[in-house]
Short mmCIF file of C-alpha atoms (C1' of nucleotides) in Angstrom, two decimals:
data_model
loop_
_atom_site.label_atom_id
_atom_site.label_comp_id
_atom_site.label_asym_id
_atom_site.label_seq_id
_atom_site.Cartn_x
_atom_site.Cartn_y
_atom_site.Cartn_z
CA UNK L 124 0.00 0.00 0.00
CA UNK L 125 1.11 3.24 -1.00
CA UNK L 126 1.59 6.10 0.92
CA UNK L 127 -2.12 7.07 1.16
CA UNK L 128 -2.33 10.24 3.93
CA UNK L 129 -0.49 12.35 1.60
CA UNK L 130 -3.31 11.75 -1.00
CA UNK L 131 -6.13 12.06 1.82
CA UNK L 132 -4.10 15.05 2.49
CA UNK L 133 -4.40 16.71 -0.73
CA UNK L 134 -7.69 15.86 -1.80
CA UNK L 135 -8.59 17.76 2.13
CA UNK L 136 -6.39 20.50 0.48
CA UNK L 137 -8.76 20.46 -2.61
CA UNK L 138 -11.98 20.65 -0.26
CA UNK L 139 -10.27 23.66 1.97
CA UNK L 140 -9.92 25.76 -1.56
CA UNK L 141 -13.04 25.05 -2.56
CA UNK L 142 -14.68 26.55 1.27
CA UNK L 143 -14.82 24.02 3.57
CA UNK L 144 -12.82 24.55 6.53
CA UNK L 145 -9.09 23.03 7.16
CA UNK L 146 -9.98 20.56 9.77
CA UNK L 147 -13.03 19.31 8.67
CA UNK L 148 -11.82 18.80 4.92
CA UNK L 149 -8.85 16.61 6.83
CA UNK L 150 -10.98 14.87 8.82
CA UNK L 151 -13.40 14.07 6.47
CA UNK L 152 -10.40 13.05 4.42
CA UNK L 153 -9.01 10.75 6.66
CA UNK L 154 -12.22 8.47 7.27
CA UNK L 155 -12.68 8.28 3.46
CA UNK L 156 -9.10 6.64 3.24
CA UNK L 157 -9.44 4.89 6.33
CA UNK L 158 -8.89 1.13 6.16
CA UNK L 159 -11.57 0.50 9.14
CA UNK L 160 -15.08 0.85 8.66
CA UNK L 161 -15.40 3.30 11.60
CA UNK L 162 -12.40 5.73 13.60
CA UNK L 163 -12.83 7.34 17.18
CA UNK L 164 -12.26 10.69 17.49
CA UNK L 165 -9.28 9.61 19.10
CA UNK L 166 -7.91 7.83 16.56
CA UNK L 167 -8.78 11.00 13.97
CA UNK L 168 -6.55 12.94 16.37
CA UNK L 169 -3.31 10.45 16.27
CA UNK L 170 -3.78 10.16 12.85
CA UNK L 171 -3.79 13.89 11.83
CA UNK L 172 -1.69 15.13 14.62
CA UNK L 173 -3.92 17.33 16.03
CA UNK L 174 -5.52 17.92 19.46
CA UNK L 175 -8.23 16.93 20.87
CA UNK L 176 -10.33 19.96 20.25
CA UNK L 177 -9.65 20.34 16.78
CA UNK L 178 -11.18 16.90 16.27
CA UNK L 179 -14.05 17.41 18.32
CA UNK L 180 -14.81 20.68 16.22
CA UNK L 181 -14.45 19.45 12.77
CA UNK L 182 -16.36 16.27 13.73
CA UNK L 183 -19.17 18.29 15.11
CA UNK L 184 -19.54 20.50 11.65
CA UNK L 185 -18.92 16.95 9.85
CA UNK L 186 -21.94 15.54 11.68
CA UNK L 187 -24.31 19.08 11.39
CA UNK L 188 -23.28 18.83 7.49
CA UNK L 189 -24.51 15.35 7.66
CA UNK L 190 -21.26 13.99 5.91
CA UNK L 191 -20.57 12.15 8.83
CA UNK L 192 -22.56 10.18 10.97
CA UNK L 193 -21.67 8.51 14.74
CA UNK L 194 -22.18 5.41 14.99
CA UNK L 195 -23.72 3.45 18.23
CA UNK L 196 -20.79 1.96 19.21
CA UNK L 197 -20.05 -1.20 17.71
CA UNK L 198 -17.78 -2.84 20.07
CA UNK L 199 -18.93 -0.92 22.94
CA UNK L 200 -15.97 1.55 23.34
CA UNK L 201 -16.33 5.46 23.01
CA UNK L 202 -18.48 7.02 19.69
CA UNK L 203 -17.08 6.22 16.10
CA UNK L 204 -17.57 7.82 13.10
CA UNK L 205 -17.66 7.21 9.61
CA UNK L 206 -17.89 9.21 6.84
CA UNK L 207 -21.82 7.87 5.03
CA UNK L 208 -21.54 6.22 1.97
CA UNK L 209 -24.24 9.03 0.97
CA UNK L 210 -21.68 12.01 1.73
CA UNK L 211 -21.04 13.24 -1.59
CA UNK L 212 -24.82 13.15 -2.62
CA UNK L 213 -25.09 15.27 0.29
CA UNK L 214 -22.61 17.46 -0.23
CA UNK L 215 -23.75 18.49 -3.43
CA UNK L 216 -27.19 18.44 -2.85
CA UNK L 217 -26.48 20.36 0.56
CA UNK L 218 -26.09 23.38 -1.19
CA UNK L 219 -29.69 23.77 -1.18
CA UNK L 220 -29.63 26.51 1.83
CA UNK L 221 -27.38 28.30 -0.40
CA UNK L 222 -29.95 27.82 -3.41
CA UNK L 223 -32.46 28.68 -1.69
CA UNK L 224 -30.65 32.11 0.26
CA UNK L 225 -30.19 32.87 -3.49
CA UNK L 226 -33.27 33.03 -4.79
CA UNK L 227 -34.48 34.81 -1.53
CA UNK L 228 -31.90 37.40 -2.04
CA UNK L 229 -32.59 37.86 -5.81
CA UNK L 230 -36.42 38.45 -4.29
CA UNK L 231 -35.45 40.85 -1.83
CA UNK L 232 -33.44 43.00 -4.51
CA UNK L 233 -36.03 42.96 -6.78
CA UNK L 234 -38.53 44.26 -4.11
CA UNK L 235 -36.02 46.92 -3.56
CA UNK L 236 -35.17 48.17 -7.26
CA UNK L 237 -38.60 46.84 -8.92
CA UNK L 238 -38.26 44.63 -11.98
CA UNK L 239 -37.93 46.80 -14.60
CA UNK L 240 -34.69 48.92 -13.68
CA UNK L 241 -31.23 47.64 -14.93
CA UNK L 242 -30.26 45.87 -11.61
CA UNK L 243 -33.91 44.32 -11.65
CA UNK L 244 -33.46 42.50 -15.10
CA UNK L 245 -29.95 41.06 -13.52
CA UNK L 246 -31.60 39.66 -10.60
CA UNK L 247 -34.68 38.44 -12.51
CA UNK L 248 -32.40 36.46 -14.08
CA UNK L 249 -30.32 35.30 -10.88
CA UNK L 250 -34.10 34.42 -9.26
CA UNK L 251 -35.02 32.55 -12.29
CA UNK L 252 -31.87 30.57 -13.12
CA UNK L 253 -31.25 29.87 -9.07
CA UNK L 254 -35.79 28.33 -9.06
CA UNK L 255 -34.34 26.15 -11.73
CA UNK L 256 -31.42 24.85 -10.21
CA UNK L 257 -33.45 24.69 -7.32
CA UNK L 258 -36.38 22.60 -9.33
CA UNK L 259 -33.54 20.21 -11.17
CA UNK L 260 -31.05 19.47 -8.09
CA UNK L 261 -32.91 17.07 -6.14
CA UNK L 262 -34.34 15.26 -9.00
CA UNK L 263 -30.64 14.98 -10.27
CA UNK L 264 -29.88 13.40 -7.05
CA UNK L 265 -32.63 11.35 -7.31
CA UNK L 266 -31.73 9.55 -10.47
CA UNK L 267 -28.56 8.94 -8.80
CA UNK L 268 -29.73 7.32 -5.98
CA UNK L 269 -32.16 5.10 -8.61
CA UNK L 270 -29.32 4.22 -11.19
CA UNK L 271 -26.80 3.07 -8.04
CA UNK L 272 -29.72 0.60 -6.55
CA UNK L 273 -30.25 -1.06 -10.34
CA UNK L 274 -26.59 -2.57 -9.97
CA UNK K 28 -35.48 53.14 -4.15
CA UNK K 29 -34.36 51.88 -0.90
CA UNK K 30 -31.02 51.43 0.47
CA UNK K 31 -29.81 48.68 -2.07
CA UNK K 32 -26.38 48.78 -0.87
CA UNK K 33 -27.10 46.73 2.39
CA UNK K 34 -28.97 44.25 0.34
CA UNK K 35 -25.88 43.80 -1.57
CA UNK K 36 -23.89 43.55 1.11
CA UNK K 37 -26.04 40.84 2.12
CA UNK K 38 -25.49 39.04 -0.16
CA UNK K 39 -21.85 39.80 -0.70
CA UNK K 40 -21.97 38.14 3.02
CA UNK K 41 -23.20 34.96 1.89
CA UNK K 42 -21.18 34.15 -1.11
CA UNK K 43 -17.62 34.86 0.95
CA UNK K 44 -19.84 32.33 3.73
CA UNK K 45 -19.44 29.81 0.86
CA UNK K 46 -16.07 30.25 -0.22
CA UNK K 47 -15.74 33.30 -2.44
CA UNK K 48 -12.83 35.75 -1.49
CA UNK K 49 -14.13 38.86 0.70
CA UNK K 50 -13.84 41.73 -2.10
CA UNK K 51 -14.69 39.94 -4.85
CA UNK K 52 -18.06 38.64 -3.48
CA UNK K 53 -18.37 42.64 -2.44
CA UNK K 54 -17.64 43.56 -6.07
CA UNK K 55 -19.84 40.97 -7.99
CA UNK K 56 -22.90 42.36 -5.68
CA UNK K 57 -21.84 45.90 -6.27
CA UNK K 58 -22.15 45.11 -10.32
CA UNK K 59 -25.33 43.07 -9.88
CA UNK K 60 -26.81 45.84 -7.81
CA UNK K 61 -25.66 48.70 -10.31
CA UNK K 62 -27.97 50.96 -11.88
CA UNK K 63 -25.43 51.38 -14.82
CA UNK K 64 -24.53 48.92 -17.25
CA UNK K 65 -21.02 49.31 -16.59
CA UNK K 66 -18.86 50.19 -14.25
CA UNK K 67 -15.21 51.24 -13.92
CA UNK K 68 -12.69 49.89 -11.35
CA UNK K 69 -12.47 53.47 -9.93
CA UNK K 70 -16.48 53.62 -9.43
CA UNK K 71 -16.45 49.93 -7.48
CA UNK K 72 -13.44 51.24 -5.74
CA UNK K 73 -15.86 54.24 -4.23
CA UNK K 74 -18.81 52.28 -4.09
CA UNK K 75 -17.22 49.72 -2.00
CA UNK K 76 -14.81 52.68 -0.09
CA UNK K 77 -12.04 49.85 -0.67
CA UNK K 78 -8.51 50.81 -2.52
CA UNK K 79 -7.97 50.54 -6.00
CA UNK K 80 -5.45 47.32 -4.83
CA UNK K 81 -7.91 45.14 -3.31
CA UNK K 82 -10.92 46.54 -6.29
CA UNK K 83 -8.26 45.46 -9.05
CA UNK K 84 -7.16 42.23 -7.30
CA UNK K 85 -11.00 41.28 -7.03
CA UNK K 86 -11.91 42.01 -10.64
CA UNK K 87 -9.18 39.81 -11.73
CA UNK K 88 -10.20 37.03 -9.73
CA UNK K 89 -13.98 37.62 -11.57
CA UNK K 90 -12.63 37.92 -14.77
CA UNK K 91 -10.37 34.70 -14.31
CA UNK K 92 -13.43 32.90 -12.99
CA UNK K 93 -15.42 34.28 -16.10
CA UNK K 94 -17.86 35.84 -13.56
CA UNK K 95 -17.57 39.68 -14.52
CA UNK K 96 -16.13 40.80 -17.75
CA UNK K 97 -14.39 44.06 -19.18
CA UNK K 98 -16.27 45.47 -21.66
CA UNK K 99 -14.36 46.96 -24.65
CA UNK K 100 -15.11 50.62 -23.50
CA UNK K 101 -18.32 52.01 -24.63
CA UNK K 102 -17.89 55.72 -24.15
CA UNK K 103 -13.90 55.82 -25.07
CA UNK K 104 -11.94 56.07 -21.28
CA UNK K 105 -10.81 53.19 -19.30
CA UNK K 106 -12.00 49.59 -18.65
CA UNK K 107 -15.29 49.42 -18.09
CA UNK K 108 -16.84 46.11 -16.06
CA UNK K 109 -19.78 44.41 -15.95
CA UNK K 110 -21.44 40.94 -14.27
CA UNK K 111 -21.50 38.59 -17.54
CA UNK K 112 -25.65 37.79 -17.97
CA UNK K 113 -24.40 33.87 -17.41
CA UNK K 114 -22.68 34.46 -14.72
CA UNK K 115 -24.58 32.47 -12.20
CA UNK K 116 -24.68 29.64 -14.95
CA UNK K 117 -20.77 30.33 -14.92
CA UNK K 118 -20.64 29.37 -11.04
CA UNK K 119 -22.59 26.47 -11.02
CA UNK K 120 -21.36 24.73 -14.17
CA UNK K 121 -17.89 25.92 -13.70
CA UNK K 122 -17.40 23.64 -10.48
CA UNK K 123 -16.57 21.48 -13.14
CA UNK K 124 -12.90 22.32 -12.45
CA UNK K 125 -13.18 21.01 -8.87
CA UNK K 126 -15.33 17.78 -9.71
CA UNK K 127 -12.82 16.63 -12.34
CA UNK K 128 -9.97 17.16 -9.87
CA UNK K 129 -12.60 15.18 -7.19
CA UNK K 130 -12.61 12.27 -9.89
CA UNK K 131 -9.32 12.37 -10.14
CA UNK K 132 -8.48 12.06 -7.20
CA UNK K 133 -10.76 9.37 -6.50
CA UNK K 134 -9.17 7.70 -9.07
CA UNK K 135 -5.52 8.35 -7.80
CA UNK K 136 -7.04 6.78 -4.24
CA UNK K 137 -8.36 3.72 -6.18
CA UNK K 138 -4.72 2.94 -7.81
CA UNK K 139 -2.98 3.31 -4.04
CA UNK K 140 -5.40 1.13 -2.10
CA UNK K 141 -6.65 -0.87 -4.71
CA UNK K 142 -10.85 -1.08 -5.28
CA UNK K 143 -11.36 -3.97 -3.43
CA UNK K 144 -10.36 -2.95 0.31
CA UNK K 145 -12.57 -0.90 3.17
CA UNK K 146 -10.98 2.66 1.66
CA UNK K 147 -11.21 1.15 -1.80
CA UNK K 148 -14.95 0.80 -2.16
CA UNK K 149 -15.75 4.57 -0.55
CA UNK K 150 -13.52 5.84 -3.42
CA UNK K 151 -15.35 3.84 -6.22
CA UNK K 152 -18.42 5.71 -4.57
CA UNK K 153 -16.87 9.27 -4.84
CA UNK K 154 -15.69 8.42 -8.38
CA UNK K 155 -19.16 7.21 -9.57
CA UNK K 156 -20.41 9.94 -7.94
CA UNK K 157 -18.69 12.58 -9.45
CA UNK K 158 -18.55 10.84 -12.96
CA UNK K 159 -22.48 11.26 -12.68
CA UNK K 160 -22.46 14.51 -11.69
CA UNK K 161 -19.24 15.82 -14.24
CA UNK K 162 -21.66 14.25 -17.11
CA UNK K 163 -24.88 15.58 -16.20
CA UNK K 164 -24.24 19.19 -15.19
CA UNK K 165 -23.34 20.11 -18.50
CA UNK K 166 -26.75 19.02 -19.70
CA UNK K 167 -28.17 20.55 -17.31
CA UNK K 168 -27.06 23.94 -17.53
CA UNK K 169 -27.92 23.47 -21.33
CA UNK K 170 -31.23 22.47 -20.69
CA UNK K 171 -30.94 25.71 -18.92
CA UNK K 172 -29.99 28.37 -21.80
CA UNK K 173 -32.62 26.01 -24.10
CA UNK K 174 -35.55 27.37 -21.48
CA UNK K 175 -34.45 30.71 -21.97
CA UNK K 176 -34.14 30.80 -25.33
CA UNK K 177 -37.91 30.21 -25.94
CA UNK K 178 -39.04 33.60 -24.21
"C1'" DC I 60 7.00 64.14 -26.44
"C1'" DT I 61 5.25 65.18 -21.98
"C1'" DG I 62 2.25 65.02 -18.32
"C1'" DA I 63 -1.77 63.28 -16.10
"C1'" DA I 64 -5.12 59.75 -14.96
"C1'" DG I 65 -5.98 55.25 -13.93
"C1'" DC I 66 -4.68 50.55 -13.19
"C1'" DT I 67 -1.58 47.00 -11.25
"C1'" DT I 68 1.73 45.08 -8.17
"C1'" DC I 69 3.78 44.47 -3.84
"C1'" DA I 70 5.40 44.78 0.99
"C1'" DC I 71 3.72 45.64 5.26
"C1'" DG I 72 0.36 45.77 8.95
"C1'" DA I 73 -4.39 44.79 10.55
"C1'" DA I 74 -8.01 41.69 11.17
"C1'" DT I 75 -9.76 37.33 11.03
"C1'" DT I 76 -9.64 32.49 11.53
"C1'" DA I 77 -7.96 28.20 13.32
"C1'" DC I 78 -5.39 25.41 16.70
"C1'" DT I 79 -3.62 24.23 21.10
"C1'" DG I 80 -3.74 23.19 25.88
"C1'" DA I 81 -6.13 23.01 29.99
"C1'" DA I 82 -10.13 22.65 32.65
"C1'" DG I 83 -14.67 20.77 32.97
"C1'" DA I 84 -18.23 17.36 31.68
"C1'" DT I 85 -19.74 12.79 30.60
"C1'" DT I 86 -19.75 7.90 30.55
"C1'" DC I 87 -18.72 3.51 32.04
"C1'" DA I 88 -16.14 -0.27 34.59
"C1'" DG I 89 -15.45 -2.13 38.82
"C1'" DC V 258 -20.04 5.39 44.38
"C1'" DT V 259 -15.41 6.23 42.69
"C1'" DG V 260 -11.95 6.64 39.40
"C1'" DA V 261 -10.27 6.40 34.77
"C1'" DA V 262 -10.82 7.26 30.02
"C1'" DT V 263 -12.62 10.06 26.55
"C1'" DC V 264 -14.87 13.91 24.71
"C1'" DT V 265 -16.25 18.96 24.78
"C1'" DT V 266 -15.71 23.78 25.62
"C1'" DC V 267 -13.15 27.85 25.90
"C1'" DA V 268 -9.51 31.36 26.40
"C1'" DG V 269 -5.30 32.60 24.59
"C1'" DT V 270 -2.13 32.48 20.88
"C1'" DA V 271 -0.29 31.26 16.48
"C1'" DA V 272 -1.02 31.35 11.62
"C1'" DT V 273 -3.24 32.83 7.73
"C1'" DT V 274 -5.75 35.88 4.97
"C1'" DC V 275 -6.96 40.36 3.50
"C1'" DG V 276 -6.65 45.27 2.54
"C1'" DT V 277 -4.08 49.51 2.44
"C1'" DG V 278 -0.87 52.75 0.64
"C1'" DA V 279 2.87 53.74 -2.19
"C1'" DA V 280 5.56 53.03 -6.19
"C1'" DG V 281 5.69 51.73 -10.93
"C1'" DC V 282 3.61 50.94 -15.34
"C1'" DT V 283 0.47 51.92 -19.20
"C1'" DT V 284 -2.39 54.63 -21.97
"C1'" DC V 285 -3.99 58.65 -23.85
"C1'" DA V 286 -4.79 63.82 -24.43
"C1'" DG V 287 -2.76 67.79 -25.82
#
DNA sequence: CTGAAGCTTCACGAATTACTGAAGATTCAG
DNA sequence: CTGAATCTTCAGTAATTCGTGAAGCTTCAG
């Protein structure tokens, strides 16, 4: 086996570009490339060299972003946590608080400027391409979800 | 008209929330929000009360990211800027950058661990994933301009 | 050709964000 | 009930990011 935590390590660097905060992306990293089905925040901490309150952090956004889950306790040791096989799904699909903030905003400008001004065209046109995106997203997840249970 | 600057602002807020650099997201808002077609780096630099460094490093970041772009100059005196009417298309579709690099690296996981181990199958997952979502967002944004077209 | 206006680049300092370490809370074994 | 192990919270600090201001470059008017 090669030397897998540097690529855990760079695909976290990819996710930390792209917004998601350092620890979390690292964390999140780590149980994707772990070669257990579960690891205890302990564990997380040894493995990334951080401290303990690090871990506990970026699990507790990992969990509230629901790309994580804890798990019962198999054994019957401390909580465990893996990353859910659903994460990605999630994580794209997530963005729907964004979507949605977007097509609020786009509403709240065009309340303020009316629709027929220059900056009301522009955010008619943010509102209605952000609806869409907000119409099409979950039934693009959807087929996923279908197509992955036919195999 | 109310005060449309705060509403900007706003929204400014949420897009550096999700990862976009401070002054640009203040910049994009501040052309989206314009009464003018166009405007020049010196007018964002007032509107914003920022200095013509950080106005001219954020409009090169939205011009890079094919978010905002200079228009050829209408009247004849500087560069003139202005939100690109795809723009939002622009942001969602053009994650494409970041979900071939997630394949990738999926793929670059799957070659170090191998597919069938613990690690191994949660990577197939992420590459599936991703391969979905790299070949359908294309289409989807193109279903997008289609709509548009009609009206 | 010369000067002025505007844009860009860059080093420095300010502000924000993220991590550590320690103290407190929780859970469980015995 | 008591103690040990683990997790959480939080204050302080370290690290990073971000913006300013100044200097340099480019373009254009005259």
């Amino acid at each position: 086996m090669a030397e897998t935590t540097a690529t855990a390590e760079h695909l976290a660097l990819l996710l930390t570009e792209s917004g998601m905060q350092r620890m979390a992306a690292r964390a999140l990293c780590a149980l994707l490339y772990a070669e257990q089905e579960t690891m205890t925040a302990g564990e997380l901490g040894e493995r990334l060299s951080a401290s303990a309150g690090a871990v506990s952090g970026a699990l507790k956004t990992l969990v509230t972003l629901n790309l994580v889950e804890r798990v019962p306790a198999p054994g019957s040791r401390r909580e465990h946590y893996r990353m859910r096989a659903d994460g990605w799904a999630v994580m794209t699909g997530g963005n729907n608080r964004l979507i949605d903030a977007m097509v609020r905003s786009a509403e709240e400008g065009i309340t303020a400027v009316g629709e027929d001004s220059i900056a009301g065209r522009r955010l008619a046109e943010m509102r209605d391409f952000y609806a869409y995106i907000q119409r099409e997203i979950p039934a693009l997840i959807e087929r996923w979800h279908q197509q992955r249970r036919v195999r």
